[in-house]
PDB file of C-alpha atoms in Angstrom:
ATOM      1  CA  PHE A 223      32.350 -45.820  60.119  1.00 74.00           C
ATOM      2  CA  TYR A 224      28.871 -47.025  60.984  1.00 85.00           C
ATOM      3  CA  ARG A 225      29.357 -50.761  61.510  1.00 89.00           C
ATOM      4  CA  GLY A 226      27.325 -51.773  64.543  1.00 90.00           C
ATOM      5  CA  LYS A 227      26.001 -48.238  65.037  1.00 92.00           C
ATOM      6  CA  SER A 228      22.622 -46.500  64.811  1.00 93.00           C
ATOM      7  CA  VAL A 229      21.923 -44.409  61.700  1.00 94.00           C
ATOM      8  CA  ALA A 230      18.993 -42.448  60.330  1.00 94.00           C
ATOM      9  CA  VAL A 231      18.065 -42.116  56.664  1.00 93.00           C
ATOM     10  CA  VAL A 232      16.025 -38.986  55.959  1.00 94.00           C
ATOM     11  CA  GLY A 233      13.555 -39.411  53.102  1.00 91.00           C
ATOM     12  CA  ASN A 234      10.211 -40.947  52.272  1.00 90.00           C
ATOM     13  CA  GLY A 235      10.663 -42.428  48.789  1.00 86.00           C
ATOM     14  CA  GLU A 236      12.322 -45.289  46.930  1.00 82.00           C
ATOM     15  CA  TYR A 237      15.755 -43.689  47.259  1.00 83.00           C
ATOM     16  CA  ALA A 238      15.497 -43.606  51.068  1.00 88.00           C
ATOM     17  CA  VAL A 239      14.352 -47.232  51.240  1.00 88.00           C
ATOM     18  CA  LYS A 240      17.199 -48.313  48.947  1.00 84.00           C
ATOM     19  CA  GLU A 241      19.777 -46.458  51.062  1.00 86.00           C
ATOM     20  CA  ALA A 242      18.335 -47.948  54.256  1.00 90.00           C
ATOM     21  CA  SER A 243      18.372 -51.439  52.728  1.00 87.00           C
ATOM     22  CA  GLU A 244      22.074 -51.082  51.916  1.00 84.00           C
ATOM     23  CA  LEU A 245      22.885 -49.732  55.377  1.00 89.00           C
ATOM     24  CA  LYS A 246      21.022 -52.448  57.284  1.00 87.00           C
ATOM     25  CA  HIS A 247      23.826 -54.886  56.401  1.00 87.00           C
ATOM     26  CA  ILE A 248      26.352 -52.621  58.117  1.00 89.00           C
ATOM     27  CA  ALA A 249      24.646 -50.651  60.880  1.00 92.00           C
ATOM     28  CA  ALA A 250      23.096 -52.183  63.988  1.00 92.00           C
ATOM     29  CA  GLU A 251      19.983 -50.032  63.596  1.00 93.00           C
ATOM     30  CA  VAL A 252      18.620 -48.135  60.586  1.00 93.00           C
ATOM     31  CA  ILE A 253      15.710 -45.741  61.006  1.00 94.00           C
ATOM     32  CA  ILE A 254      13.977 -44.154  58.025  1.00 94.00           C
ATOM     33  CA  MET A 255      12.940 -40.637  59.047  1.00 95.00           C
ATOM     34  CA  THR A 256      10.116 -39.468  56.752  1.00 94.00           C
ATOM     35  CA  ASN A 257      10.076 -35.982  58.314  1.00 93.00           C
ATOM     36  CA  GLY A 258       6.329 -35.903  58.921  1.00 93.00           C
ATOM     37  CA  ARG A 259       5.337 -37.449  55.588  1.00 93.00           C
ATOM     38  CA  PRO A 260       3.994 -40.905  54.789  1.00 89.00           C
ATOM     39  CA  LEU A 261       6.417 -43.431  53.308  1.00 87.00           C
ATOM     40  CA  GLU A 262       5.875 -43.431  49.530  1.00 84.00           C
ATOM     41  CA  ALA A 263       7.960 -46.438  48.594  1.00 77.00           C
ATOM     42  CA  SER A 264       6.975 -49.883  47.450  1.00 70.00           C
ATOM     43  CA  GLY A 265       8.540 -53.020  48.811  1.00 63.00           C
ATOM     44  CA  SER A 266       9.960 -51.592  52.022  1.00 64.00           C
ATOM     45  CA  ASP A 267      11.305 -54.147  54.481  1.00 72.00           C
ATOM     46  CA  PRO A 268       8.711 -54.780  57.219  1.00 69.00           C
ATOM     47  CA  GLN A 269      11.568 -55.139  59.725  1.00 71.00           C
ATOM     48  CA  MET A 270      12.830 -51.650  58.919  1.00 79.00           C
ATOM     49  CA  ARG A 271      12.028 -49.013  61.520  1.00 90.00           C
ATOM     50  CA  ILE A 272      10.021 -46.083  60.124  1.00 92.00           C
ATOM     51  CA  ASN A 273       9.726 -42.838  62.081  1.00 94.00           C
ATOM     52  CA  GLN A 274       7.253 -40.303  60.683  1.00 94.00           C
ATOM     53  CA  SER A 275       8.045 -37.566  63.223  1.00 95.00           C
ATOM     54  CA  LYS A 276       8.916 -34.139  61.873  1.00 96.00           C
ATOM     55  CA  ILE A 277      12.572 -33.234  62.370  1.00 95.00           C
ATOM     56  CA  LEU A 278      12.857 -29.902  64.178  1.00 95.00           C
ATOM     57  CA  LYS A 279      16.619 -29.701  64.626  1.00 93.00           C
ATOM     58  CA  ALA A 280      19.834 -31.668  64.248  1.00 92.00           C
ATOM     59  CA  GLU A 281      22.470 -31.511  66.986  1.00 91.00           C
ATOM     60  CA  GLY A 282      26.053 -32.671  66.996  1.00 86.00           C
ATOM     61  CA  ASP A 283      29.644 -31.598  66.910  1.00 84.00           C
ATOM     62  CA  GLU A 284      31.933 -30.434  64.107  1.00 80.00           C
ATOM     63  CA  ASP A 285      32.273 -33.950  62.739  1.00 79.00           C
ATOM     64  CA  LYS A 286      28.765 -35.370  62.651  1.00 82.00           C
ATOM     65  CA  ILE A 287      25.166 -35.209  63.737  1.00 88.00           C
ATOM     66  CA  ARG A 288      24.592 -37.019  67.042  1.00 90.00           C
ATOM     67  CA  ARG A 289      20.918 -36.319  67.780  1.00 92.00           C
ATOM     68  CA  LEU A 290      17.764 -35.445  65.875  1.00 95.00           C
ATOM     69  CA  ILE A 291      15.192 -33.403  67.771  1.00 95.00           C
ATOM     70  CA  THR A 292      11.762 -34.436  66.491  1.00 96.00           C
ATOM     71  CA  THR A 293       8.147 -33.670  67.322  1.00 96.00           C
ATOM     72  CA  ASP A 294       8.175 -36.925  69.327  1.00 96.00           C
ATOM     73  CA  GLY A 295      11.357 -36.066  71.237  1.00 95.00           C
ATOM     74  CA  PRO A 296      15.105 -36.579  70.778  1.00 96.00           C
ATOM     75  CA  LEU A 297      16.553 -39.456  68.772  1.00 95.00           C
ATOM     76  CA  GLU A 298      20.181 -40.423  69.413  1.00 95.00           C
ATOM     77  CA  VAL A 299      22.043 -41.534  66.264  1.00 95.00           C
ATOM     78  CA  ASP A 300      25.630 -42.082  65.178  1.00 93.00           C
ATOM     79  CA  GLY A 301      25.038 -40.775  61.665  1.00 90.00           C
ATOM     80  CA  VAL A 302      22.450 -39.302  59.314  1.00 93.00           C
ATOM     81  CA  PHE A 303      22.112 -39.965  55.583  1.00 90.00           C
ATOM     82  CA  VAL A 304      19.926 -37.663  53.499  1.00 88.00           C
ATOM     83  CA  ALA A 305      18.096 -39.507  50.712  1.00 86.00           C
ATOM     84  CA  GLU A 306      15.627 -36.881  49.543  1.00 83.00           C
ATOM     85  CA  GLY A 307      14.481 -35.678  46.172  1.00 68.00           C
ATOM     86  CA  THR A 308      16.261 -38.074  43.866  1.00 60.00           C
ATOM     87  CA  ALA A 309      14.107 -39.659  41.229  1.00 61.00           C
ATOM     88  CA  SER A 310      15.174 -43.162  40.361  1.00 69.00           C
ATOM     89  CA  ALA A 311      15.428 -44.555  36.869  1.00 74.00           C
ATOM     90  CA  LEU A 312      12.423 -46.673  37.799  1.00 79.00           C
ATOM     91  CA  ASP A 313      10.278 -43.543  38.198  1.00 78.00           C
ATOM     92  CA  LEU A 314      10.947 -42.634  34.561  1.00 80.00           C
ATOM     93  CA  ALA A 315      10.510 -46.247  33.475  1.00 84.00           C
ATOM     94  CA  LEU A 316       7.053 -46.386  35.034  1.00 81.00           C
ATOM     95  CA  LYS A 317       6.022 -43.205  33.211  1.00 78.00           C
ATOM     96  CA  LEU A 318       7.266 -44.571  29.879  1.00 85.00           C
ATOM     97  CA  GLY A 319       5.676 -47.999  30.286  1.00 88.00           C
ATOM     98  CA  ILE A 320       8.983 -49.853  30.462  1.00 92.00           C
ATOM     99  CA  GLU A 321       8.688 -53.364  31.877  1.00 93.00           C
ATOM    100  CA  ASN A 322      10.045 -53.676  35.398  1.00 91.00           C
ATOM    101  CA  ASP A 323       9.666 -55.893  38.428  1.00 90.00           C
ATOM    102  CA  GLY A 324       8.881 -53.048  40.814  1.00 83.00           C
ATOM    103  CA  LYS A 325      12.534 -52.541  41.709  1.00 84.00           C
ATOM    104  CA  VAL A 326      14.591 -52.673  38.508  1.00 89.00           C
ATOM    105  CA  ILE A 327      14.158 -52.176  34.764  1.00 93.00           C
ATOM    106  CA  LEU A 328      13.926 -55.441  32.815  1.00 94.00           C
ATOM    107  CA  THR A 329      16.187 -55.825  29.764  1.00 95.00           C
ATOM    108  CA  ASP A 330      17.197 -58.520  27.309  1.00 95.00           C
ATOM    109  CA  ALA A 331      20.766 -59.808  26.882  1.00 93.00           C
ATOM    110  CA  ASN A 332      21.660 -56.662  24.880  1.00 94.00           C
ATOM    111  CA  GLN A 333      20.283 -54.307  27.561  1.00 95.00           C
ATOM    112  CA  GLN A 334      17.243 -53.412  25.433  1.00 94.00           C
ATOM    113  CA  THR A 335      13.973 -52.756  27.239  1.00 95.00           C
ATOM    114  CA  ASN A 336      10.547 -53.750  25.961  1.00 94.00           C
ATOM    115  CA  LEU A 337      10.461 -50.433  24.059  1.00 92.00           C
ATOM    116  CA  PRO A 338      12.409 -50.874  20.795  1.00 91.00           C
ATOM    117  CA  GLY A 339      15.465 -48.621  20.720  1.00 91.00           C
ATOM    118  CA  LEU A 340      15.448 -47.893  24.459  1.00 92.00           C
ATOM    119  CA  PHE A 341      18.322 -49.433  26.394  1.00 94.00           C
ATOM    120  CA  ALA A 342      19.151 -49.486  30.116  1.00 93.00           C
ATOM    121  CA  ALA A 343      22.337 -50.418  31.971  1.00 93.00           C
ATOM    122  CA  GLY A 344      23.881 -50.273  35.423  1.00 90.00           C
ATOM    123  CA  ASP A 345      22.226 -50.074  38.820  1.00 87.00           C
ATOM    124  CA  CYS A 346      18.745 -49.452  37.381  1.00 89.00           C
ATOM    125  CA  THR A 347      18.797 -52.995  35.954  1.00 91.00           C
ATOM    126  CA  GLY A 348      19.788 -54.692  39.221  1.00 86.00           C
ATOM    127  CA  GLY A 349      22.668 -57.103  39.314  1.00 75.00           C
ATOM    128  CA  LEU A 350      25.792 -56.605  41.399  1.00 73.00           C
ATOM    129  CA  LEU A 351      25.553 -52.785  41.664  1.00 73.00           C
ATOM    130  CA  GLN A 352      29.254 -52.365  40.914  1.00 84.00           C
ATOM    131  CA  VAL A 353      30.938 -49.781  38.718  1.00 85.00           C
ATOM    132  CA  ALA A 354      32.725 -52.396  36.597  1.00 88.00           C
ATOM    133  CA  VAL A 355      29.449 -54.191  35.873  1.00 88.00           C
ATOM    134  CA  ALA A 356      27.713 -50.910  35.010  1.00 89.00           C
ATOM    135  CA  VAL A 357      30.550 -49.956  32.641  1.00 92.00           C
ATOM    136  CA  GLY A 358      30.345 -53.325  30.886  1.00 92.00           C
ATOM    137  CA  GLU A 359      26.567 -53.135  30.571  1.00 93.00           C
ATOM    138  CA  GLY A 360      26.861 -49.560  29.314  1.00 93.00           C
ATOM    139  CA  ALA A 361      29.308 -50.638  26.605  1.00 94.00           C
ATOM    140  CA  LYS A 362      27.022 -53.493  25.594  1.00 94.00           C
ATOM    141  CA  ALA A 363      23.998 -51.161  25.522  1.00 93.00           C
ATOM    142  CA  GLY A 364      25.957 -48.604  23.474  1.00 93.00           C
ATOM    143  CA  MET A 365      26.916 -51.182  20.861  1.00 93.00           C
ATOM    144  CA  ALA A 366      23.359 -52.477  20.690  1.00 92.00           C
ATOM    145  CA  ALA A 367      21.962 -48.934  20.397  1.00 92.00           C
ATOM    146  CA  ALA A 368      24.403 -48.121  17.580  1.00 91.00           C
ATOM    147  CA  GLY A 369      23.335 -51.307  15.822  1.00 89.00           C
ATOM    148  CA  PHE A 370      19.680 -50.401  16.281  1.00 90.00           C
ATOM    149  CA  VAL A 371      20.208 -46.983  14.676  1.00 88.00           C
ATOM    150  CA  ARG A 372      22.285 -48.455  11.826  1.00 87.00           C
ATOM    151  CA  LYS A 373      19.533 -50.979  11.143  1.00 88.00           C
ATOM    152  CA  LEU A 374      16.948 -48.167  11.021  1.00 86.00           C
ATOM    153  CA  GLN A 375      19.127 -46.433   8.440  1.00 83.00           C
ATOM    154  CA  GLY A 376      19.200 -49.549   6.263  1.00 82.00           C
ATOM    155  CA  GLY A 377      22.660 -50.738   7.230  1.00 72.00           C
ATOM    156  CA  ARG A 378      23.664 -54.074   8.661  1.00 64.00           C
ATOM    157  CA  GLU A 379      23.715 -54.615  12.376  1.00 57.00           C
ATOM    158  CA  PRO A 380      27.326 -54.702  13.614  1.00 55.00           C
ATOM    159  CA  THR A 381      28.730 -57.902  15.000  1.00 59.00           C
ATOM    160  CA  VAL A 382      31.143 -57.999  17.875  1.00 58.00           C
ATOM    161  CA  GLN A 383      33.818 -60.687  18.084  1.00 59.00           C
ATOM    162  CA  TRP A 384      35.665 -61.095  21.348  1.00 61.00           C
ATOM    163  CA  GLY A 385      39.144 -62.589  21.372  1.00 61.00           C
ATOM    164  CA  GLY A 386      41.161 -63.629  18.319  1.00 54.00           C
TER     165      GLY A 386
END
């Protein structure tokens, strides 16, 4: 829908920057609208356009927003994505002291973090950001977590044998 078009992402945190980063490969122009607030995200792309104007009104038709009226004047867009208020897994990881690289949670081959007994899987660990990958990592993390608990209870760690 937005290939070669101009889109706005409304938000001022990591979630907004991540959404904008994904969209920049599709849309001709991506503008992060912080709605009057400073951008509070690390590692934002210096080539990404940031607009800190306050949004006063959105105008459009029944199908989509076509224009944002801001304190600096109107901004014509082909679409608007709202990326506000969602805490990422990295926010929690930072609070817990989980090792990360500033973008994703770091895990070992069994999806365990640097905190014993705490496992992470899916998009928060980077990789291909695909459902199938997340499901596989989740299964691996689940098996490893079950083994961790069994070991705490004095049992043997389960082994998994794939194929024959």
